[in-house]
PDB file of N, CA and C in Angstrom:
ATOM      1  N   MET A 186      28.775 -25.426  -1.865  1.00 50.00           N
ATOM      2  CA  MET A 186      30.034 -25.212  -0.946  1.00 50.00           C
ATOM      3  C   MET A 186      31.111 -24.103  -1.841  1.00 50.00           C
ATOM      4  N   SER A 187      31.918 -23.769  -0.713  1.00 49.00           N
ATOM      5  CA  SER A 187      33.534 -24.037  -0.988  1.00 49.00           C
ATOM      6  C   SER A 187      34.187 -24.089   0.247  1.00 49.00           C
ATOM      7  N   SER A 188      35.725 -24.987  -1.144  1.00 50.00           N
ATOM      8  CA  SER A 188      36.418 -25.037  -0.110  1.00 50.00           C
ATOM      9  C   SER A 188      37.184 -24.851   0.996  1.00 50.00           C
ATOM     10  N   PRO A 189      37.904 -24.519   1.453  1.00 53.00           N
ATOM     11  CA  PRO A 189      38.946 -23.764   2.507  1.00 53.00           C
ATOM     12  C   PRO A 189      39.538 -22.705   1.426  1.00 53.00           C
ATOM     13  N   GLU A 190      40.198 -23.969  -0.051  1.00 53.00           N
ATOM     14  CA  GLU A 190      41.170 -22.880  -0.615  1.00 53.00           C
ATOM     15  C   GLU A 190      40.042 -21.626  -1.839  1.00 53.00           C
ATOM     16  N   SER A 191      39.350 -22.348  -1.361  1.00 49.00           N
ATOM     17  CA  SER A 191      38.292 -20.602  -2.686  1.00 49.00           C
ATOM     18  C   SER A 191      38.369 -19.719  -1.706  1.00 49.00           C
ATOM     19  N   PRO A 192      38.309 -17.788  -2.481  1.00 51.00           N
ATOM     20  CA  PRO A 192      39.106 -17.657  -2.242  1.00 51.00           C
ATOM     21  C   PRO A 192      37.577 -16.933  -1.424  1.00 51.00           C
ATOM     22  N   THR A 193      35.998 -17.376  -1.554  1.00 50.00           N
ATOM     23  CA  THR A 193      35.043 -16.844  -0.699  1.00 50.00           C
ATOM     24  C   THR A 193      35.188 -17.606   0.659  1.00 50.00           C
ATOM     25  N   ALA A 194      35.724 -18.311   0.829  1.00 51.00           N
ATOM     26  CA  ALA A 194      36.455 -19.078   2.451  1.00 51.00           C
ATOM     27  C   ALA A 194      36.222 -18.232   2.671  1.00 51.00           C
ATOM     28  N   HIS A 195      35.597 -18.191   4.129  1.00 50.00           N
ATOM     29  CA  HIS A 195      35.686 -17.270   5.244  1.00 50.00           C
ATOM     30  C   HIS A 195      36.735 -17.852   6.586  1.00 50.00           C
ATOM     31  N   ILE A 196      38.258 -18.518   6.397  1.00 53.00           N
ATOM     32  CA  ILE A 196      37.919 -19.119   7.981  1.00 53.00           C
ATOM     33  C   ILE A 196      39.032 -17.425   8.867  1.00 53.00           C
ATOM     34  N   PRO A 197      38.603 -17.741   9.486  1.00 53.00           N
ATOM     35  CA  PRO A 197      39.400 -16.792  10.913  1.00 53.00           C
ATOM     36  C   PRO A 197      40.402 -17.777  11.328  1.00 53.00           C
ATOM     37  N   ALA A 198      41.415 -16.596  11.968  1.00 53.00           N
ATOM     38  CA  ALA A 198      42.712 -17.338  12.702  1.00 53.00           C
ATOM     39  C   ALA A 198      42.853 -17.726  13.526  1.00 53.00           C
ATOM     40  N   GLU A 199      43.974 -18.468  14.172  1.00 59.00           N
ATOM     41  CA  GLU A 199      42.856 -19.064  15.381  1.00 59.00           C
ATOM     42  C   GLU A 199      43.388 -16.726  15.926  1.00 59.00           C
ATOM     43  N   ASN A 200      44.288 -16.951  16.052  1.00 59.00           N
ATOM     44  CA  ASN A 200      44.346 -15.486  17.408  1.00 59.00           C
ATOM     45  C   ASN A 200      43.045 -14.211  16.637  1.00 59.00           C
ATOM     46  N   GLY A 201      42.387 -15.075  15.622  1.00 58.00           N
ATOM     47  CA  GLY A 201      40.605 -13.620  15.910  1.00 58.00           C
ATOM     48  C   GLY A 201      41.061 -13.177  15.002  1.00 58.00           C
ATOM     49  N   ALA A 202      42.036 -12.440  13.805  1.00 64.00           N
ATOM     50  CA  ALA A 202      42.491 -11.553  12.877  1.00 64.00           C
ATOM     51  C   ALA A 202      41.886 -12.028  11.783  1.00 64.00           C
ATOM     52  N   LEU A 203      41.772 -11.336  10.491  1.00 60.00           N
ATOM     53  CA  LEU A 203      40.966 -11.283   9.686  1.00 60.00           C
ATOM     54  C   LEU A 203      41.424 -12.742   8.915  1.00 60.00           C
ATOM     55  N   SER A 204      41.281 -13.013   7.162  1.00 63.00           N
ATOM     56  CA  SER A 204      41.737 -13.441   6.797  1.00 63.00           C
ATOM     57  C   SER A 204      42.116 -11.885   5.595  1.00 63.00           C
ATOM     58  N   PRO A 205      43.002 -12.573   4.176  1.00 65.00           N
ATOM     59  CA  PRO A 205      43.653 -11.914   3.331  1.00 65.00           C
ATOM     60  C   PRO A 205      42.554 -10.822   2.836  1.00 65.00           C
ATOM     61  N   TYR A 206      41.654 -11.636   2.766  1.00 62.00           N
ATOM     62  CA  TYR A 206      40.171 -11.707   2.121  1.00 62.00           C
ATOM     63  C   TYR A 206      39.275 -10.811   2.715  1.00 62.00           C
ATOM     64  N   ALA A 207      38.898 -11.573   3.798  1.00 61.00           N
ATOM     65  CA  ALA A 207      37.670 -10.989   5.080  1.00 61.00           C
ATOM     66  C   ALA A 207      38.290  -9.544   4.371  1.00 61.00           C
ATOM     67  N   GLN A 208      39.364  -9.325   5.190  1.00 61.00           N
ATOM     68  CA  GLN A 208      40.194  -7.044   5.485  1.00 61.00           C
ATOM     69  C   GLN A 208      39.804  -6.485   4.143  1.00 61.00           C
ATOM     70  N   ARG A 209      40.149  -6.793   3.293  1.00 63.00           N
ATOM     71  CA  ARG A 209      40.199  -6.930   1.824  1.00 63.00           C
ATOM     72  C   ARG A 209      38.371  -6.458   1.436  1.00 63.00           C
ATOM     73  N   ALA A 210      37.825  -7.941   1.723  1.00 60.00           N
ATOM     74  CA  ALA A 210      35.492  -7.536   1.264  1.00 60.00           C
ATOM     75  C   ALA A 210      35.206  -6.950   2.699  1.00 60.00           C
ATOM     76  N   ARG A 211      35.897  -6.288   3.583  1.00 59.00           N
ATOM     77  CA  ARG A 211      35.360  -5.332   4.262  1.00 59.00           C
ATOM     78  C   ARG A 211      35.836  -4.059   3.649  1.00 59.00           C
ATOM     79  N   THR A 212      37.115  -3.757   4.149  1.00 57.00           N
ATOM     80  CA  THR A 212      38.009  -2.228   2.672  1.00 57.00           C
ATOM     81  C   THR A 212      36.457  -1.388   1.997  1.00 57.00           C
ATOM     82  N   GLU A 213      36.343  -2.923   0.780  1.00 57.00           N
ATOM     83  CA  GLU A 213      35.896  -2.038  -0.125  1.00 57.00           C
ATOM     84  C   GLU A 213      33.683  -2.117  -0.270  1.00 57.00           C
ATOM     85  N   ALA A 214      33.454  -2.970   1.255  1.00 53.00           N
ATOM     86  CA  ALA A 214      32.274  -2.982   1.713  1.00 53.00           C
ATOM     87  C   ALA A 214      32.252  -1.809   2.506  1.00 53.00           C
ATOM     88  N   GLY A 215      33.061  -1.361   3.524  1.00 55.00           N
ATOM     89  CA  GLY A 215      33.462   0.793   3.478  1.00 55.00           C
ATOM     90  C   GLY A 215      32.971   1.765   2.657  1.00 55.00           C
ATOM     91  N   GLU A 216      33.943   1.443   1.487  1.00 54.00           N
ATOM     92  CA  GLU A 216      33.785   2.078   0.792  1.00 54.00           C
ATOM     93  C   GLU A 216      32.874   2.633  -1.089  1.00 54.00           C
ATOM     94  N   GLN A 217      32.093   1.447  -0.524  1.00 55.00           N
ATOM     95  CA  GLN A 217      31.097   1.142  -1.242  1.00 55.00           C
ATOM     96  C   GLN A 217      29.847   2.377  -0.517  1.00 55.00           C
ATOM     97  N   ILE A 218      29.826   1.460   1.387  1.00 53.00           N
ATOM     98  CA  ILE A 218      28.733   2.344   2.180  1.00 53.00           C
ATOM     99  C   ILE A 218      29.027   4.186   1.405  1.00 53.00           C
ATOM    100  N   SER A 219      30.147   4.421   1.985  1.00 54.00           N
ATOM    101  CA  SER A 219      30.742   5.934   1.912  1.00 54.00           C
ATOM    102  C   SER A 219      30.058   6.474   0.338  1.00 54.00           C
ATOM    103  N   ALA A 220      30.627   5.276  -0.652  1.00 55.00           N
ATOM    104  CA  ALA A 220      30.173   6.074  -1.441  1.00 55.00           C
ATOM    105  C   ALA A 220      29.138   6.599  -2.160  1.00 55.00           C
ATOM    106  N   ARG A 221      28.218   6.278  -1.006  1.00 56.00           N
ATOM    107  CA  ARG A 221      26.867   7.193  -1.490  1.00 56.00           C
ATOM    108  C   ARG A 221      26.474   7.956  -1.775  1.00 56.00           C
ATOM    109  N   PRO A 222      25.814   8.971  -2.058  1.00 62.00           N
ATOM    110  CA  PRO A 222      25.206  10.258  -1.087  1.00 62.00           C
ATOM    111  C   PRO A 222      24.844  10.340  -0.290  1.00 62.00           C
ATOM    112  N   LEU A 223      25.040  11.137   1.227  1.00 62.00           N
ATOM    113  CA  LEU A 223      23.865  11.205   1.744  1.00 62.00           C
ATOM    114  C   LEU A 223      23.269  11.686   1.945  1.00 62.00           C
ATOM    115  N   ARG A 224      22.217  11.387   1.807  1.00 63.00           N
ATOM    116  CA  ARG A 224      20.752  11.848   1.621  1.00 63.00           C
ATOM    117  C   ARG A 224      20.050  12.601   3.437  1.00 63.00           C
ATOM    118  N   ALA A 225      19.714  13.968   3.118  1.00 60.00           N
ATOM    119  CA  ALA A 225      19.091  14.309   4.715  1.00 60.00           C
ATOM    120  C   ALA A 225      17.855  13.347   5.429  1.00 60.00           C
ATOM    121  N   ILE A 226      17.739  14.258   6.580  1.00 56.00           N
ATOM    122  CA  ILE A 226      16.496  12.674   6.810  1.00 56.00           C
ATOM    123  C   ILE A 226      14.917  13.372   5.992  1.00 56.00           C
ATOM    124  N   PRO A 227      14.191  12.678   6.048  1.00 62.00           N
ATOM    125  CA  PRO A 227      12.828  12.958   5.495  1.00 62.00           C
ATOM    126  C   PRO A 227      12.631  14.649   6.257  1.00 62.00           C
ATOM    127  N   ASP A 228      11.658  15.330   5.554  1.00 71.00           N
ATOM    128  CA  ASP A 228      10.532  16.249   7.401  1.00 71.00           C
ATOM    129  C   ASP A 228       9.482  15.937   7.460  1.00 71.00           C
ATOM    130  N   LEU A 229       9.246  15.987   8.868  1.00 74.00           N
ATOM    131  CA  LEU A 229       8.411  14.779   9.012  1.00 74.00           C
ATOM    132  C   LEU A 229       7.987  16.540   9.690  1.00 74.00           C
ATOM    133  N   PRO A 230       6.290  16.903   9.295  1.00 77.00           N
ATOM    134  CA  PRO A 230       5.408  17.666   9.631  1.00 77.00           C
ATOM    135  C   PRO A 230       5.274  18.254  10.483  1.00 77.00           C
ATOM    136  N   TRP A 231       5.057  16.786  11.003  1.00 79.00           N
ATOM    137  CA  TRP A 231       4.770  17.399  13.348  1.00 79.00           C
ATOM    138  C   TRP A 231       5.755  17.298  13.339  1.00 79.00           C
ATOM    139  N   MET A 232       6.491  17.191  13.430  1.00 81.00           N
ATOM    140  CA  MET A 232       7.962  17.669  13.845  1.00 81.00           C
ATOM    141  C   MET A 232       8.533  19.278  14.403  1.00 81.00           C
ATOM    142  N   ARG A 233       7.260  20.202  13.769  1.00 86.00           N
ATOM    143  CA  ARG A 233       7.095  21.081  13.239  1.00 86.00           C
ATOM    144  C   ARG A 233       6.459  21.746  14.437  1.00 86.00           C
ATOM    145  N   PHE A 234       5.490  21.160  15.401  1.00 88.00           N
ATOM    146  CA  PHE A 234       4.658  21.394  16.274  1.00 88.00           C
ATOM    147  C   PHE A 234       5.221  21.064  17.168  1.00 88.00           C
ATOM    148  N   GLU A 235       4.915  21.821  18.712  1.00 91.00           N
ATOM    149  CA  GLU A 235       5.748  22.272  19.981  1.00 91.00           C
ATOM    150  C   GLU A 235       4.854  21.797  21.048  1.00 91.00           C
ATOM    151  N   VAL A 236       5.982  21.035  22.177  1.00 93.00           N
ATOM    152  CA  VAL A 236       5.299  21.000  22.775  1.00 93.00           C
ATOM    153  C   VAL A 236       4.302  22.647  23.671  1.00 93.00           C
ATOM    154  N   GLY A 237       2.599  22.310  23.393  1.00 94.00           N
ATOM    155  CA  GLY A 237       2.383  23.044  24.418  1.00 94.00           C
ATOM    156  C   GLY A 237       1.191  24.101  23.013  1.00 94.00           C
ATOM    157  N   GLU A 238       1.516  22.926  21.801  1.00 95.00           N
ATOM    158  CA  GLU A 238       0.553  24.204  20.490  1.00 95.00           C
ATOM    159  C   GLU A 238      -0.911  23.331  21.429  1.00 95.00           C
ATOM    160  N   ARG A 239      -1.664  24.427  20.700  1.00 96.00           N
ATOM    161  CA  ARG A 239      -3.370  23.575  20.495  1.00 96.00           C
ATOM    162  C   ARG A 239      -3.200  23.060  18.907  1.00 96.00           C
ATOM    163  N   ILE A 240      -2.999  21.072  19.035  1.00 95.00           N
ATOM    164  CA  ILE A 240      -3.903  20.960  17.398  1.00 95.00           C
ATOM    165  C   ILE A 240      -4.285  20.781  16.661  1.00 95.00           C
ATOM    166  N   VAL A 241      -4.734  19.988  15.622  1.00 95.00           N
ATOM    167  CA  VAL A 241      -5.882  18.377  15.915  1.00 95.00           C
ATOM    168  C   VAL A 241      -4.512  17.434  14.352  1.00 95.00           C
ATOM    169  N   ILE A 242      -4.723  16.291  15.058  1.00 95.00           N
ATOM    170  CA  ILE A 242      -4.169  15.485  14.032  1.00 95.00           C
ATOM    171  C   ILE A 242      -5.333  14.191  13.620  1.00 95.00           C
ATOM    172  N   ARG A 243      -5.536  14.324  12.468  1.00 95.00           N
ATOM    173  CA  ARG A 243      -5.643  13.092  12.071  1.00 95.00           C
ATOM    174  C   ARG A 243      -5.293  12.121  11.840  1.00 95.00           C
ATOM    175  N   TYR A 244      -6.016  11.252  12.416  1.00 95.00           N
ATOM    176  CA  TYR A 244      -5.101   9.702  12.264  1.00 95.00           C
ATOM    177  C   TYR A 244      -6.154   8.235  12.030  1.00 95.00           C
ATOM    178  N   ARG A 245      -6.054   7.253  10.972  1.00 95.00           N
ATOM    179  CA  ARG A 245      -6.278   6.361  10.270  1.00 95.00           C
ATOM    180  C   ARG A 245      -5.745   4.741  11.771  1.00 95.00           C
ATOM    181  N   LEU A 246      -7.085   4.366  11.888  1.00 95.00           N
ATOM    182  CA  LEU A 246      -8.013   2.246  12.732  1.00 95.00           C
ATOM    183  C   LEU A 246      -8.398   1.658  12.024  1.00 95.00           C
ATOM    184  N   ALA A 247      -8.309   0.438  12.375  1.00 95.00           N
ATOM    185  CA  ALA A 247      -8.726  -0.595  11.892  1.00 95.00           C
ATOM    186  C   ALA A 247     -10.276  -0.146  11.314  1.00 95.00           C
ATOM    187  N   ASP A 248     -11.495   0.764  12.969  1.00 96.00           N
ATOM    188  CA  ASP A 248     -12.017   0.724  12.997  1.00 96.00           C
ATOM    189  C   ASP A 248     -12.856   2.803  11.579  1.00 96.00           C
ATOM    190  N   GLY A 249     -11.924   2.901  11.364  1.00 96.00           N
ATOM    191  CA  GLY A 249     -11.772   4.369  11.033  1.00 96.00           C
ATOM    192  C   GLY A 249     -10.842   5.325  10.369  1.00 96.00           C
ATOM    193  N   LEU A 250     -11.207   6.455  11.239  1.00 96.00           N
ATOM    194  CA  LEU A 250     -10.344   8.289  10.880  1.00 96.00           C
ATOM    195  C   LEU A 250     -10.456   8.389  11.989  1.00 96.00           C
ATOM    196  N   HIS A 251     -10.460   9.493  13.284  1.00 96.00           N
ATOM    197  CA  HIS A 251      -9.854  10.039  14.401  1.00 96.00           C
ATOM    198  C   HIS A 251      -9.916  11.269  14.485  1.00 96.00           C
ATOM    199  N   ASP A 252      -9.833  11.839  14.874  1.00 96.00           N
ATOM    200  CA  ASP A 252      -9.087  12.964  15.639  1.00 96.00           C
ATOM    201  C   ASP A 252      -8.976  12.960  16.324  1.00 96.00           C
ATOM    202  N   ALA A 253      -7.169  13.754  17.493  1.00 96.00           N
ATOM    203  CA  ALA A 253      -6.956  14.165  18.760  1.00 96.00           C
ATOM    204  C   ALA A 253      -6.958  15.700  18.005  1.00 96.00           C
ATOM    205  N   LEU A 254      -7.984  15.807  19.380  1.00 96.00           N
ATOM    206  CA  LEU A 254      -7.673  17.704  18.926  1.00 96.00           C
ATOM    207  C   LEU A 254      -6.908  18.186  21.040  1.00 96.00           C
ATOM    208  N   GLY A 255      -6.367  18.691  19.831  1.00 96.00           N
ATOM    209  CA  GLY A 255      -5.334  19.110  22.158  1.00 96.00           C
ATOM    210  C   GLY A 255      -4.394  19.867  22.205  1.00 96.00           C
ATOM    211  N   GLU A 256      -3.293  20.039  23.012  1.00 96.00           N
ATOM    212  CA  GLU A 256      -1.823  20.434  22.958  1.00 96.00           C
ATOM    213  C   GLU A 256      -1.526  20.099  23.356  1.00 96.00           C
ATOM    214  N   ALA A 257      -0.706  19.777  22.925  1.00 95.00           N
ATOM    215  CA  ALA A 257       0.546  18.393  22.132  1.00 95.00           C
ATOM    216  C   ALA A 257       1.068  18.701  23.117  1.00 95.00           C
ATOM    217  N   LEU A 258       2.047  17.287  23.940  1.00 96.00           N
ATOM    218  CA  LEU A 258       2.168  16.746  25.236  1.00 96.00           C
ATOM    219  C   LEU A 258       3.305  15.880  25.315  1.00 96.00           C
ATOM    220  N   GLU A 259       3.847  15.606  23.920  1.00 93.00           N
ATOM    221  CA  GLU A 259       5.062  14.495  23.324  1.00 93.00           C
ATOM    222  C   GLU A 259       5.511  14.887  21.488  1.00 93.00           C
ATOM    223  N   VAL A 260       6.536  15.098  21.134  1.00 91.00           N
ATOM    224  CA  VAL A 260       6.244  15.602  19.824  1.00 91.00           C
ATOM    225  C   VAL A 260       7.853  14.773  19.202  1.00 91.00           C
ATOM    226  N   ALA A 261       7.617  13.538  18.094  1.00 90.00           N
ATOM    227  CA  ALA A 261       8.747  12.590  19.020  1.00 90.00           C
ATOM    228  C   ALA A 261       8.612  12.080  15.932  1.00 90.00           C
ATOM    229  N   PRO A 262       9.198  11.741  16.225  1.00 88.00           N
ATOM    230  CA  PRO A 262      10.192  11.548  15.866  1.00 88.00           C
ATOM    231  C   PRO A 262       8.914  10.177  14.603  1.00 88.00           C
ATOM    232  N   THR A 263       8.426   9.478  16.032  1.00 90.00           N
ATOM    233  CA  THR A 263       7.861   8.416  15.229  1.00 90.00           C
ATOM    234  C   THR A 263       6.537   8.554  16.001  1.00 90.00           C
ATOM    235  N   HIS A 264       5.711   9.323  17.121  1.00 92.00           N
ATOM    236  CA  HIS A 264       4.574  10.215  17.279  1.00 92.00           C
ATOM    237  C   HIS A 264       4.412  11.151  18.195  1.00 92.00           C
ATOM    238  N   VAL A 265       3.316  11.636  18.237  1.00 94.00           N
ATOM    239  CA  VAL A 265       3.157  13.000  18.937  1.00 94.00           C
ATOM    240  C   VAL A 265       1.881  12.247  19.694  1.00 94.00           C
ATOM    241  N   THR A 266       1.316  12.802  20.870  1.00 96.00           N
ATOM    242  CA  THR A 266       1.272  11.950  22.354  1.00 96.00           C
ATOM    243  C   THR A 266       0.297  14.610  21.875  1.00 96.00           C
ATOM    244  N   VAL A 267      -0.788  13.412  22.429  1.00 96.00           N
ATOM    245  CA  VAL A 267      -1.735  14.941  22.846  1.00 96.00           C
ATOM    246  C   VAL A 267      -3.322  15.130  23.470  1.00 96.00           C
ATOM    247  N   ALA A 268      -3.287  16.152  24.929  1.00 96.00           N
ATOM    248  CA  ALA A 268      -4.091  16.081  25.777  1.00 96.00           C
ATOM    249  C   ALA A 268      -4.922  16.429  25.391  1.00 96.00           C
ATOM    250  N   THR A 269      -5.952  15.588  25.451  1.00 96.00           N
ATOM    251  CA  THR A 269      -7.317  16.206  24.695  1.00 96.00           C
ATOM    252  C   THR A 269      -7.805  15.603  26.226  1.00 96.00           C
ATOM    253  N   ARG A 270      -9.498  15.831  24.808  1.00 94.00           N
ATOM    254  CA  ARG A 270     -11.006  16.151  27.111  1.00 94.00           C
ATOM    255  C   ARG A 270     -10.515  14.916  27.646  1.00 94.00           C
ATOM    256  N   ARG A 271     -11.171  13.454  26.556  1.00 95.00           N
ATOM    257  CA  ARG A 271     -10.850  12.351  27.104  1.00 95.00           C
ATOM    258  C   ARG A 271      -9.163  12.099  27.443  1.00 95.00           C
ATOM    259  N   GLY A 272      -8.218  12.328  28.081  1.00 97.00           N
ATOM    260  CA  GLY A 272      -6.817  12.388  28.951  1.00 97.00           C
ATOM    261  C   GLY A 272      -6.492  12.371  27.230  1.00 97.00           C
ATOM    262  N   PRO A 273      -4.598  11.885  28.354  1.00 97.00           N
ATOM    263  CA  PRO A 273      -3.271  12.292  26.710  1.00 97.00           C
ATOM    264  C   PRO A 273      -4.122  10.699  25.626  1.00 97.00           C
ATOM    265  N   VAL A 274      -3.422  10.714  24.168  1.00 96.00           N
ATOM    266  CA  VAL A 274      -3.814  10.124  23.103  1.00 96.00           C
ATOM    267  C   VAL A 274      -2.023  10.396  22.770  1.00 96.00           C
ATOM    268  N   ARG A 275      -1.622   8.943  22.492  1.00 96.00           N
ATOM    269  CA  ARG A 275      -0.471   8.650  21.540  1.00 96.00           C
ATOM    270  C   ARG A 275      -0.994   8.469  19.995  1.00 96.00           C
ATOM    271  N   VAL A 276      -0.633   9.274  18.823  1.00 95.00           N
ATOM    272  CA  VAL A 276      -0.586   9.034  17.851  1.00 95.00           C
ATOM    273  C   VAL A 276      -0.076   8.638  16.800  1.00 95.00           C
ATOM    274  N   ASP A 277       0.855   7.003  16.165  1.00 94.00           N
ATOM    275  CA  ASP A 277       1.567   6.525  15.871  1.00 94.00           C
ATOM    276  C   ASP A 277       1.930   7.427  14.742  1.00 94.00           C
ATOM    277  N   ALA A 278       2.713   7.671  14.170  1.00 91.00           N
ATOM    278  CA  ALA A 278       3.358   7.793  12.702  1.00 91.00           C
ATOM    279  C   ALA A 278       2.856   8.192  11.296  1.00 91.00           C
ATOM    280  N   ARG A 279       2.904   6.325  11.892  1.00 92.00           N
ATOM    281  CA  ARG A 279       2.528   5.233  10.511  1.00 92.00           C
ATOM    282  C   ARG A 279       0.420   5.126  11.234  1.00 92.00           C
ATOM    283  N   THR A 280      -0.018   6.337  11.371  1.00 93.00           N
ATOM    284  CA  THR A 280      -1.176   6.202  11.461  1.00 93.00           C
ATOM    285  C   THR A 280      -1.737   7.875  11.012  1.00 93.00           C
ATOM    286  N   MET A 281      -1.110   8.163  10.554  1.00 92.00           N
ATOM    287  CA  MET A 281      -0.639   9.646  11.019  1.00 92.00           C
ATOM    288  C   MET A 281      -1.335  10.368   9.520  1.00 92.00           C
ATOM    289  N   VAL A 282      -2.580  10.469   8.903  1.00 91.00           N
ATOM    290  CA  VAL A 282      -3.093  11.337   7.855  1.00 91.00           C
ATOM    291  C   VAL A 282      -2.750  12.822   7.557  1.00 91.00           C
ATOM    292  N   THR A 283      -2.881  13.504   8.415  1.00 91.00           N
ATOM    293  CA  THR A 283      -2.503  15.142   8.464  1.00 91.00           C
ATOM    294  C   THR A 283      -3.367  15.469   9.967  1.00 91.00           C
ATOM    295  N   GLY A 284      -2.627  16.526  10.206  1.00 92.00           N
ATOM    296  CA  GLY A 284      -2.678  17.861  10.996  1.00 92.00           C
ATOM    297  C   GLY A 284      -3.167  18.821  11.134  1.00 92.00           C
ATOM    298  N   LYS A 285      -3.016  19.505  11.928  1.00 93.00           N
ATOM    299  CA  LYS A 285      -2.220  21.116  11.819  1.00 93.00           C
ATOM    300  C   LYS A 285      -2.335  22.052  13.309  1.00 93.00           C
ATOM    301  N   ARG A 286      -1.762  22.971  13.761  1.00 94.00           N
ATOM    302  CA  ARG A 286      -1.642  23.481  14.340  1.00 94.00           C
ATOM    303  C   ARG A 286      -3.640  24.220  14.279  1.00 94.00           C
ATOM    304  N   VAL A 287      -4.079  24.474  15.777  1.00 95.00           N
ATOM    305  CA  VAL A 287      -5.606  25.428  15.255  1.00 95.00           C
ATOM    306  C   VAL A 287      -5.366  26.608  16.705  1.00 95.00           C
ATOM    307  N   PRO A 288      -6.309  27.054  16.123  1.00 94.00           N
ATOM    308  CA  PRO A 288      -6.464  28.625  17.291  1.00 94.00           C
ATOM    309  C   PRO A 288      -7.173  27.862  18.056  1.00 94.00           C
ATOM    310  N   PRO A 289      -7.144  28.793  19.829  1.00 91.00           N
ATOM    311  CA  PRO A 289      -7.085  28.112  20.826  1.00 91.00           C
ATOM    312  C   PRO A 289      -9.129  28.129  21.144  1.00 91.00           C
ATOM    313  N   PRO A 290      -9.818  27.181  21.835  1.00 86.00           N
ATOM    314  CA  PRO A 290     -11.003  27.046  21.442  1.00 86.00           C
ATOM    315  C   PRO A 290     -11.055  28.487  21.694  1.00 86.00           C
ATOM    316  N   PRO A 291     -12.983  28.441  21.307  1.00 86.00           N
ATOM    317  CA  PRO A 291     -13.863  30.120  21.390  1.00 86.00           C
ATOM    318  C   PRO A 291     -14.540  29.933  23.672  1.00 86.00           C
ATOM    319  N   THR A 292     -13.832  31.524  23.307  1.00 88.00           N
ATOM    320  CA  THR A 292     -14.568  31.191  24.930  1.00 88.00           C
ATOM    321  C   THR A 292     -15.843  32.494  25.071  1.00 88.00           C
ATOM    322  N   ILE A 293     -16.722  32.459  25.821  1.00 82.00           N
ATOM    323  CA  ILE A 293     -18.369  31.853  25.951  1.00 82.00           C
ATOM    324  C   ILE A 293     -18.606  33.669  27.184  1.00 82.00           C
TER     325      ILE A 293
END
């Protein structure tokens, strides 16, 4: 444990101001964060889908692989909602295996 005289001890001033050490530490931390190179958000393949497109998404659950085939109702970084014959299916991003656009169903 550090003593009050230790430079690592943070004792806030009574008026709420930061100690000189705390101010310096905050400035140094900010410089370290801003010195990092900016990275682009990773390209999420399902974000290329548009609402209304016919798509199929394969996803993995505890009981195996499943497919959601139908019209895209919602496309978000965390999930895609597909209007299937059985109703809307929300597929979480962490369960997605693959997906693609598909042609319209055949007409008879």
